[in-house]
Backbone as JSON Lines, residues from 0, in Angstrom:
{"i":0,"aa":"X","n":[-41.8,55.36,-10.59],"ca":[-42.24,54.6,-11.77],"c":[-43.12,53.43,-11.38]}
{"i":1,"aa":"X","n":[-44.01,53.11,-12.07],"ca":[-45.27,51.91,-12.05],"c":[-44.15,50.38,-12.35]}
{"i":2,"aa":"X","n":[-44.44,49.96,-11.43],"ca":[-43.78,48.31,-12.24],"c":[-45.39,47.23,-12.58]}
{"i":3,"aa":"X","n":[-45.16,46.6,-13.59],"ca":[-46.56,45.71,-14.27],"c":[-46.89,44.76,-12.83]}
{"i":4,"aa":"X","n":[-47.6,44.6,-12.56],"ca":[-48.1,43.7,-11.66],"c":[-48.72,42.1,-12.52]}
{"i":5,"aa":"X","n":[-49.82,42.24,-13.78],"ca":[-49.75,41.26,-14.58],"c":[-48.64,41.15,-15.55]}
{"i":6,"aa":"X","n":[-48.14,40.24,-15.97],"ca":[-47.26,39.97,-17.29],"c":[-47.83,39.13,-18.28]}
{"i":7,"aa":"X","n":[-47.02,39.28,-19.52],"ca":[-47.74,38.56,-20.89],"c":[-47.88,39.39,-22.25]}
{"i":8,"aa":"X","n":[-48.63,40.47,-22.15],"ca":[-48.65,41.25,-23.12],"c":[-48.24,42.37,-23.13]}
{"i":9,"aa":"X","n":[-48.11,43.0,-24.2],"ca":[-47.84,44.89,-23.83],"c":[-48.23,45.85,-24.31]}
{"i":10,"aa":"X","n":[-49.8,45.82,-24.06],"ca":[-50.64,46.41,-23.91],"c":[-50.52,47.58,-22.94]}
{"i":11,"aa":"X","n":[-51.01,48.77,-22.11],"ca":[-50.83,49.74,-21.99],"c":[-49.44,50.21,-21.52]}
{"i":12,"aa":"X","n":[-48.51,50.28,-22.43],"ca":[-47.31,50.49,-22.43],"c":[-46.46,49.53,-21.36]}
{"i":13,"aa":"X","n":[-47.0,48.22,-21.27],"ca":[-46.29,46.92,-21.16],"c":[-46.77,47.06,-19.53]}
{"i":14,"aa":"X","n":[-47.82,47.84,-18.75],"ca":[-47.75,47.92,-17.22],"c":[-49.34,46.93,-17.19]}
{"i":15,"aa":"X","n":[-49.73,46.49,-18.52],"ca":[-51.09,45.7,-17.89],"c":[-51.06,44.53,-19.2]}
{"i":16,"aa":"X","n":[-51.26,43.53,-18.88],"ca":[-51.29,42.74,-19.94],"c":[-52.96,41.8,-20.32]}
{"i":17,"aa":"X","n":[-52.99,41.54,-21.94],"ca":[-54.55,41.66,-22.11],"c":[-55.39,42.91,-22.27]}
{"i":18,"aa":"X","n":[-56.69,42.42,-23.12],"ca":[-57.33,43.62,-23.36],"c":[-58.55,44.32,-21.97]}
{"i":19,"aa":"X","n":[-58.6,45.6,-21.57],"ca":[-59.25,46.12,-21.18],"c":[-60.77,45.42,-20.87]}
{"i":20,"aa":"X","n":[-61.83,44.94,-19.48],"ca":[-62.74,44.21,-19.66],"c":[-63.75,45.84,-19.99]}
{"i":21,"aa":"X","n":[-64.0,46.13,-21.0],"ca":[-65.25,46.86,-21.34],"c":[-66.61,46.57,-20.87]}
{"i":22,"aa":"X","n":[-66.97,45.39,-20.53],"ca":[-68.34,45.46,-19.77],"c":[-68.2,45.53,-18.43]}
{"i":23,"aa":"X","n":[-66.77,45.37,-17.64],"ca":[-66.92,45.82,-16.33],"c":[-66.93,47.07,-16.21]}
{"i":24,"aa":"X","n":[-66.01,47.44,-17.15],"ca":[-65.58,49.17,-16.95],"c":[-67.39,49.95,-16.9]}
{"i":25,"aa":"X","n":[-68.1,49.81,-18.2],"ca":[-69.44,50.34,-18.64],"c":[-70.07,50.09,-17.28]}
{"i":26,"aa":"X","n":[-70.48,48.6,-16.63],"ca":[-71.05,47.95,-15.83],"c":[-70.73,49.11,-14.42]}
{"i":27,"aa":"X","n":[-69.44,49.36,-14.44],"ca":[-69.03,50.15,-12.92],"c":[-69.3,51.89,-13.26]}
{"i":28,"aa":"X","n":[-69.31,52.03,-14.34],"ca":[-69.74,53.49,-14.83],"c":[-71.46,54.06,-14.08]}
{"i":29,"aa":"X","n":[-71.73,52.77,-14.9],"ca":[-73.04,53.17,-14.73],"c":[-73.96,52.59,-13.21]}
{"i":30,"aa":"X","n":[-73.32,51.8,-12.64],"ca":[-73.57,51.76,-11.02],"c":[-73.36,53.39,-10.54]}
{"i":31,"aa":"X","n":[-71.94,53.16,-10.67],"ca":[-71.82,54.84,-10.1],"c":[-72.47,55.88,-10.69]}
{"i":32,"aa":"X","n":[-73.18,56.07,-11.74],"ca":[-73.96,57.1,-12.25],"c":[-75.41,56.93,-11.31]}
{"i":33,"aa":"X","n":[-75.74,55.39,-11.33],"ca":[-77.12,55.34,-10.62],"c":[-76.93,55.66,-8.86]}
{"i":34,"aa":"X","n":[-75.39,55.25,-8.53],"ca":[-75.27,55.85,-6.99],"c":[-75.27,57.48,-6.92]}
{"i":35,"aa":"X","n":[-74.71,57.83,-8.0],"ca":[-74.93,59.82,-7.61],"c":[-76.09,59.9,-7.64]}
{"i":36,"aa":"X","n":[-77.03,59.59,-8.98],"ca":[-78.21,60.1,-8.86],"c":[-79.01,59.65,-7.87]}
{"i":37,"aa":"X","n":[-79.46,58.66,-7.35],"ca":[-80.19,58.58,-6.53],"c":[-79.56,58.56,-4.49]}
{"i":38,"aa":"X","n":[-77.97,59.32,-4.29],"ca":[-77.92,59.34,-3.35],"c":[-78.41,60.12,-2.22]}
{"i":39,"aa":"X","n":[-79.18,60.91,-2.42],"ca":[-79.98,61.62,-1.28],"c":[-81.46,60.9,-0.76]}
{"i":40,"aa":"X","n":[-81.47,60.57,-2.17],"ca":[-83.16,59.62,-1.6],"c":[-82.85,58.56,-0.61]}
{"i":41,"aa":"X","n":[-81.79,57.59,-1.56],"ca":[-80.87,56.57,-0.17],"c":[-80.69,57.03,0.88]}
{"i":42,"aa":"X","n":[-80.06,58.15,1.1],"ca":[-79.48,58.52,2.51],"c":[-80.6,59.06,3.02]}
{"i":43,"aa":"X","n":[-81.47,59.32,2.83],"ca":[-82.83,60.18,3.91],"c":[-83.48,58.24,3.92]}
{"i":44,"aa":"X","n":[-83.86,57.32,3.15],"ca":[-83.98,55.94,3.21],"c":[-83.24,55.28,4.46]}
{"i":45,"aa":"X","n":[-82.71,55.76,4.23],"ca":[-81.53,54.23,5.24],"c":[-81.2,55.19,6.42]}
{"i":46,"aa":"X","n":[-81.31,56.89,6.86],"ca":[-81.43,57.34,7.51],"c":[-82.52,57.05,8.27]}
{"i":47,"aa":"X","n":[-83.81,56.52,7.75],"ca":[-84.78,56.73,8.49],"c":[-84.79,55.27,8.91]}
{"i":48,"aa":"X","n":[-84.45,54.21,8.23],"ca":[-84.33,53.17,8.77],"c":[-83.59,52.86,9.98]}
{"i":49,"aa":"X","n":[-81.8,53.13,9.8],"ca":[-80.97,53.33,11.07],"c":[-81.88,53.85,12.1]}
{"i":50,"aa":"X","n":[-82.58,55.09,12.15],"ca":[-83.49,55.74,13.61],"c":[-83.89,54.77,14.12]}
{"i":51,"aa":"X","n":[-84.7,54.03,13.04],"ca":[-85.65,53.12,13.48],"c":[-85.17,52.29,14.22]}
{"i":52,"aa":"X","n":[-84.16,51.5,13.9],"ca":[-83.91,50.63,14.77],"c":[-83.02,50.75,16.0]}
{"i":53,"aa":"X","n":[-82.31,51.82,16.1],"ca":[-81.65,52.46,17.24],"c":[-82.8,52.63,18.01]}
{"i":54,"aa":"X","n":[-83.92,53.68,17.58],"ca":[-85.03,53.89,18.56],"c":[-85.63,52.6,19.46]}
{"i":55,"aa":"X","n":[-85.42,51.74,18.49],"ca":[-86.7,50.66,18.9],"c":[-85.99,49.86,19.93]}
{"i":56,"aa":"X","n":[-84.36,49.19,19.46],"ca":[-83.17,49.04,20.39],"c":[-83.77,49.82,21.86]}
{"i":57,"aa":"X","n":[-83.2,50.46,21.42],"ca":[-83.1,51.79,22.98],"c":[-83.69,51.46,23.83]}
{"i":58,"aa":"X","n":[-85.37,51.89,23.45],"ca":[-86.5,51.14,24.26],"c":[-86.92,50.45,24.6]}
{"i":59,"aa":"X","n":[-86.22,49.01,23.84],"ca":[-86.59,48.03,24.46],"c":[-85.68,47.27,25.38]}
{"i":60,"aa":"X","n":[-84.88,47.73,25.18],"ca":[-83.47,47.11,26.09],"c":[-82.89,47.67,27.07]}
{"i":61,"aa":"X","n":[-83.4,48.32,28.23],"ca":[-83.04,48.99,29.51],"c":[-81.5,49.06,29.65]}
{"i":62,"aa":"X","n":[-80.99,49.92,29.51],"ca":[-79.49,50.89,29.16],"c":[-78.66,49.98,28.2]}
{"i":63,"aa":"X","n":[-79.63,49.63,27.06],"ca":[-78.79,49.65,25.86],"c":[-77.89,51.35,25.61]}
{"i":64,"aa":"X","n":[-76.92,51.19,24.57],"ca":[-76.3,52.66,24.65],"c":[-76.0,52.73,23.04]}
{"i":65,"aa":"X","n":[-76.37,53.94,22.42],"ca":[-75.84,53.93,20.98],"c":[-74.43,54.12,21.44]}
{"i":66,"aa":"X","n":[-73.76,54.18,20.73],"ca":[-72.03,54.41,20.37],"c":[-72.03,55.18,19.49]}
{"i":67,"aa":"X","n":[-71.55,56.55,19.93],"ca":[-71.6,57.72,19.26],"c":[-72.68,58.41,18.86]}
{"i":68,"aa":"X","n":[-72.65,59.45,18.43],"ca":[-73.58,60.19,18.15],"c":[-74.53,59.84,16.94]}
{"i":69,"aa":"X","n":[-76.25,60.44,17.73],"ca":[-77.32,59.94,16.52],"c":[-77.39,60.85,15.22]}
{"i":70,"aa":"X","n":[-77.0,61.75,15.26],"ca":[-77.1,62.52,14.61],"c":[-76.24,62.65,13.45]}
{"i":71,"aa":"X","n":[-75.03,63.29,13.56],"ca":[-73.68,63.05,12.94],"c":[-73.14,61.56,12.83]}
{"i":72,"aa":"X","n":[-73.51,60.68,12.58],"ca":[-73.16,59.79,11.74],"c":[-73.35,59.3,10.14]}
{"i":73,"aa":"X","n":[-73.19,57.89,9.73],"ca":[-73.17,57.91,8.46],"c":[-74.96,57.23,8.37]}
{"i":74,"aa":"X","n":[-75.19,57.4,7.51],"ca":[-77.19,56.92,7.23],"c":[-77.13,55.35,7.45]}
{"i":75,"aa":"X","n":[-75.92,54.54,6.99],"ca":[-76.17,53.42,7.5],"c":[-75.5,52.54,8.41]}
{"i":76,"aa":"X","n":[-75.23,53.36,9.44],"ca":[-74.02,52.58,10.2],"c":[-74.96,53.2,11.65]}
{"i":77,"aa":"X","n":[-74.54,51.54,12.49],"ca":[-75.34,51.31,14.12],"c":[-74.55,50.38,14.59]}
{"i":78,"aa":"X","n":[-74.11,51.42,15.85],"ca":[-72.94,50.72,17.14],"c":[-73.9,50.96,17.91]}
{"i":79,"aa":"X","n":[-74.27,49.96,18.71],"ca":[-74.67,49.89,19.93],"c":[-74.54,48.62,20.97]}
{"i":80,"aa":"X","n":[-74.62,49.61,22.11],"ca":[-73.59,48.27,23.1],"c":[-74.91,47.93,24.02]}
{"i":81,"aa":"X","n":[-75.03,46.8,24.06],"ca":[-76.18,45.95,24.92],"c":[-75.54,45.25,26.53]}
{"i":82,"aa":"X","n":[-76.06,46.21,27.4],"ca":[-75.41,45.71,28.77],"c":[-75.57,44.08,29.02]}
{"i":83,"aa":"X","n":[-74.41,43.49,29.8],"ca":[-74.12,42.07,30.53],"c":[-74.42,41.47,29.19]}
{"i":84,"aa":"X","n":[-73.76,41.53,28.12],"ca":[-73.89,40.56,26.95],"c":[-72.46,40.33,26.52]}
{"i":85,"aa":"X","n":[-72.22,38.82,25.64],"ca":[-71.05,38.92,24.83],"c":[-71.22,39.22,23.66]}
{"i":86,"aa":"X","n":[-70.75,39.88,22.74],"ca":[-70.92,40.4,21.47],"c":[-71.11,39.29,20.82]}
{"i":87,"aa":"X","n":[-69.42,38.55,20.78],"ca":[-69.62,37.79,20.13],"c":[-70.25,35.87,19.8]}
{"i":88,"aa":"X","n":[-71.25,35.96,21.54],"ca":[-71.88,34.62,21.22],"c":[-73.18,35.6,20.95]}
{"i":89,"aa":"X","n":[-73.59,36.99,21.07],"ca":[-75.1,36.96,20.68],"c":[-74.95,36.98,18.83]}
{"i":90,"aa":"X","n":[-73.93,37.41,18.5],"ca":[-73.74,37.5,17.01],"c":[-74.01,35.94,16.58]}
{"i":91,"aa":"X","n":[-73.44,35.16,17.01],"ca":[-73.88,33.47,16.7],"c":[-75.4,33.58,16.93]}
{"i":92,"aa":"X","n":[-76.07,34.13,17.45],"ca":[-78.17,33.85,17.52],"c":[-77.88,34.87,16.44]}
{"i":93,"aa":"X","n":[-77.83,35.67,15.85],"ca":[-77.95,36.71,15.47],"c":[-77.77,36.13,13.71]}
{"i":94,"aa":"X","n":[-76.35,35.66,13.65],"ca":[-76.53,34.47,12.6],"c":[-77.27,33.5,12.18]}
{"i":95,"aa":"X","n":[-77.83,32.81,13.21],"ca":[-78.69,31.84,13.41],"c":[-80.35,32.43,12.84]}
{"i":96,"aa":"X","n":[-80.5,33.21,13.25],"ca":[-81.73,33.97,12.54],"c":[-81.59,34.34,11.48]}
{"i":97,"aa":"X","n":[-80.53,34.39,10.75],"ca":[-80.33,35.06,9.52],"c":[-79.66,36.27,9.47]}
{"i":98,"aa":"X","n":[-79.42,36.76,10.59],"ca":[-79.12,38.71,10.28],"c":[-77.55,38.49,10.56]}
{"i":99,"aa":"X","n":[-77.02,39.26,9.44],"ca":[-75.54,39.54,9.31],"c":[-75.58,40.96,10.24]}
{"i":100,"aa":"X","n":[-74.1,40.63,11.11],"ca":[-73.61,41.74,12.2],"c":[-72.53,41.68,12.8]}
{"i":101,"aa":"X","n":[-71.51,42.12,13.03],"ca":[-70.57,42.36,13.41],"c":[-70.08,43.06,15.05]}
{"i":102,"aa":"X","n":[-69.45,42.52,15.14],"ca":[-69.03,42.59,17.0],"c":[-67.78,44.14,16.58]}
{"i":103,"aa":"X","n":[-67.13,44.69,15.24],"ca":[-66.63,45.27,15.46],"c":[-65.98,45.4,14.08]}
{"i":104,"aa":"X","n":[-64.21,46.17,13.6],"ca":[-64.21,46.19,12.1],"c":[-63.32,44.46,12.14]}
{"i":105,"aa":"X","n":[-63.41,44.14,10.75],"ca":[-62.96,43.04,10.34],"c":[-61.16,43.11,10.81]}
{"i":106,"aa":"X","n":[-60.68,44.13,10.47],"ca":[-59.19,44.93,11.37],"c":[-58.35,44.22,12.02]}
{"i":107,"aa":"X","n":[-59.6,44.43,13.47],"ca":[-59.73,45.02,15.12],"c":[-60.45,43.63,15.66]}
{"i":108,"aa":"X","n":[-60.29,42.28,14.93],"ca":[-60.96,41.46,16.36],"c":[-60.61,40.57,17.3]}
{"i":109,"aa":"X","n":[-59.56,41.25,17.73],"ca":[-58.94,40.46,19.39],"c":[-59.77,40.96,20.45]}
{"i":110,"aa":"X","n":[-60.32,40.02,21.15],"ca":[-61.02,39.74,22.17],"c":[-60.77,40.66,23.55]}
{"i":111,"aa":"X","n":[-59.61,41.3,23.33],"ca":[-58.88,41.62,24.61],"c":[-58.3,43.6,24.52]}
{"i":112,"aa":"X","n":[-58.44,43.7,23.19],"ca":[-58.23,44.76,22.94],"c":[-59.18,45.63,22.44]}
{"i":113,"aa":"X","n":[-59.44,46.98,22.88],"ca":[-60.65,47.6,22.42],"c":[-60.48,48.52,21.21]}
{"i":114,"aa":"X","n":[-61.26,48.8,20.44],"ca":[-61.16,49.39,18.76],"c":[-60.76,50.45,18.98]}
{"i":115,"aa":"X","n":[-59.91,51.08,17.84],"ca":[-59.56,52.61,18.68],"c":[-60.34,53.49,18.41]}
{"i":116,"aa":"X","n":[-61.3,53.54,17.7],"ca":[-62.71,53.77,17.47],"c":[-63.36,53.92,18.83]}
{"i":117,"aa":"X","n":[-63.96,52.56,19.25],"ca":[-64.66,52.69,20.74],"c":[-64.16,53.38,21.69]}
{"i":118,"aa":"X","n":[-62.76,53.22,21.63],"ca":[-61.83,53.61,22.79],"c":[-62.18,55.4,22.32]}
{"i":119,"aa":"X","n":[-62.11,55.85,21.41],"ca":[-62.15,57.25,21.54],"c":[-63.36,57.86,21.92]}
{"i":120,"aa":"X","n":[-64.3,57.05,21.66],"ca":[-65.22,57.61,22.22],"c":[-65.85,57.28,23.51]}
{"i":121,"aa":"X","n":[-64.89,56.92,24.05],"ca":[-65.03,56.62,25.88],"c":[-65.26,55.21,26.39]}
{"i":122,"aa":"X","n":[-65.52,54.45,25.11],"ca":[-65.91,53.19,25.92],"c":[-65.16,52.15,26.75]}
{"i":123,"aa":"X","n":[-65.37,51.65,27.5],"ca":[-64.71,50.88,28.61],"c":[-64.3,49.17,27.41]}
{"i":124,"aa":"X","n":[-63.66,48.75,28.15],"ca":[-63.33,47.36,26.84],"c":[-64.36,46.54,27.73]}
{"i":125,"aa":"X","n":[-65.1,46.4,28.43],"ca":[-66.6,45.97,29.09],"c":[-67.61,45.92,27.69]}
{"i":126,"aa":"X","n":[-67.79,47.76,27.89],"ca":[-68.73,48.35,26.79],"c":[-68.64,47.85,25.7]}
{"i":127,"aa":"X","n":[-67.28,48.0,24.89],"ca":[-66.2,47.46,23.47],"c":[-66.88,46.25,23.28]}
{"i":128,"aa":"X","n":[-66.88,45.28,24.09],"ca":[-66.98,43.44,23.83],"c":[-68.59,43.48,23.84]}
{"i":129,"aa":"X","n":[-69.4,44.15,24.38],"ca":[-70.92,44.06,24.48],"c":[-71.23,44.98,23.47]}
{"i":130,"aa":"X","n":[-70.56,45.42,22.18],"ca":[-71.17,46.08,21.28],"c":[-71.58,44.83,19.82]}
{"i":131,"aa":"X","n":[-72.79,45.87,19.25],"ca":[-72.53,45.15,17.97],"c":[-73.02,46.31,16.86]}
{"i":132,"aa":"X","n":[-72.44,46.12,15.53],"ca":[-72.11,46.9,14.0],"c":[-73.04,46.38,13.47]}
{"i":133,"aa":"X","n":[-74.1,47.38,12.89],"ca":[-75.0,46.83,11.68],"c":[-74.55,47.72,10.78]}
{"i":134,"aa":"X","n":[-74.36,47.34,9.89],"ca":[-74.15,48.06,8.41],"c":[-75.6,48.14,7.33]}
{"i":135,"aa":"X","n":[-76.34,49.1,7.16],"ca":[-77.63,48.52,6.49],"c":[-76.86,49.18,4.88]}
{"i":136,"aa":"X","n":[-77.81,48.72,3.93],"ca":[-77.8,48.79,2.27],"c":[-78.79,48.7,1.41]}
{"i":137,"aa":"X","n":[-78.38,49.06,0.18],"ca":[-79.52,49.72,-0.81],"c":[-81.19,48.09,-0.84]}
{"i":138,"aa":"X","n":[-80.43,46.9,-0.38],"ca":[-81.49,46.2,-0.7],"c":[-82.25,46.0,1.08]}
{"i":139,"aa":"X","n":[-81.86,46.81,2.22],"ca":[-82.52,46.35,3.32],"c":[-83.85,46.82,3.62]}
{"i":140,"aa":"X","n":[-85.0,46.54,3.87],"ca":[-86.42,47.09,4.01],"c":[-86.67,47.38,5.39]}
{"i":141,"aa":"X","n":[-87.78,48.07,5.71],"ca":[-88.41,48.2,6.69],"c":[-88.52,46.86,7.71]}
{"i":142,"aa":"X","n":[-88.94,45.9,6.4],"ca":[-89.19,44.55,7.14],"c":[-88.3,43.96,7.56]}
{"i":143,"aa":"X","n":[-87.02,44.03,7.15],"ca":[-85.73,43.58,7.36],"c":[-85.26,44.08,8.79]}
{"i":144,"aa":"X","n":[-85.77,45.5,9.05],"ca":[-85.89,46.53,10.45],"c":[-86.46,46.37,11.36]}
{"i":145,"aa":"X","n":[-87.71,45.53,11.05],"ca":[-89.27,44.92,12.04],"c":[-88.32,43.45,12.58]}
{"i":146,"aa":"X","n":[-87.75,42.87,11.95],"ca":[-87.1,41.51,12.17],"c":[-85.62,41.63,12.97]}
{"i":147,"aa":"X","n":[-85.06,42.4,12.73],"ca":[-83.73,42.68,13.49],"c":[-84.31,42.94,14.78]}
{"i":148,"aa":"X","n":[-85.25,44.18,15.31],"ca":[-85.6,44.51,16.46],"c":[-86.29,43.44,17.09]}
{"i":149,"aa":"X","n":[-86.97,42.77,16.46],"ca":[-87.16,41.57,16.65],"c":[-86.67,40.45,17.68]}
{"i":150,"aa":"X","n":[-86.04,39.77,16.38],"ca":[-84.65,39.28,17.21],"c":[-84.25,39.5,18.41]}
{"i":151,"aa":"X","n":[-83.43,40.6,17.94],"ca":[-82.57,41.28,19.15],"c":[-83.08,41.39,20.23]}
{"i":152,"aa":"X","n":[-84.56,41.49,20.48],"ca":[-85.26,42.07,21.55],"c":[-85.73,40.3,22.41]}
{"i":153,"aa":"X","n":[-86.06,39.78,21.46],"ca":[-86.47,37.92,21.99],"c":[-84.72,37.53,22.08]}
{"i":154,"aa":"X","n":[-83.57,37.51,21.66],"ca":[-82.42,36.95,22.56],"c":[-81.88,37.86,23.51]}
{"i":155,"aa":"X","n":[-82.55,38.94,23.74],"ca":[-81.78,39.68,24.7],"c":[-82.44,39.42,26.3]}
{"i":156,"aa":"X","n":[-83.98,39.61,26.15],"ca":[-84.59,39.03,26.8],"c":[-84.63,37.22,27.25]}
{"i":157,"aa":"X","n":[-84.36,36.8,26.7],"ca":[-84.29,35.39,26.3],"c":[-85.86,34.21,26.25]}
């Protein structure tokens, strides 16, 4: 059985109290109508973006390493581990420029322990601490892609 989590009224048979917000409900309908319809264009979008910047990574950073496979992943998700670095002071320049990134999941961040994620896919807790997570999204551009590689490439180099 459901127990009410709000109290006050008794409204849908006393398990929600208050009326229903109708413009969130409509508001979340129709997001998700505009995410089905246009999710293939997104994902070949943000597919081609992710390449981009893995590629450009790669090459410019002498045994940078993706984390996991290029292929079979999701269109907007990039692990890659940058040799003799700390994840998490290049993420502080990385902030500092503006670009949101992550050393790993929000979960998983003890310093000392490696993700069980990384860990399955072979990485050393060396590798683990010298990685970093970009998550890209429906508002990130090309230019947003020209500027990350950017970055990354002037603090890595220094």
């Amino acid at each position: 059985p459901l127990n009410a989590i709000i109290w006050g009224g008794k409204q849908e048979k006393g398990l929600w109290s208050g009326t229903q917000n109708i413009p969130v409900i409509i508001g979340f309908a129709k997001a998700l109508e505009l995410t089905v319809k246009n999710q293939n264009e997104e994902k070949k979008r943000l597919t081609e973006l992710r390449n981009k910047l893995i590629d450009e990574v790669l090459s410019s950073i002498p045994n940078a390493k993706l984390n996991g496979p290029k292929k079979n992943r999701l269109a907007n998700n990039i692990n890659i581990s940058l040799p003799n670095i700390d994840a998490k002071e290049f993420l502080f320049h990385l902030d500092e420029a503006g670009i949101a990134c992550s050393s790993g999941s929000a979960c998983d961040m003890s310093k000392n322990k490696i993700s069980n994620t990384l860990k399955a896919i072979g990485l050393s807790l060396e590798q683990a601490n010298a990685s970093l997570r970009f998550t890209l999204g429906q508002s990130n551009t090309k230019n947003d892609i020209n500027k990350v590689i950017k970055t990354i490439t002037k603090i890595y180099h220094g």
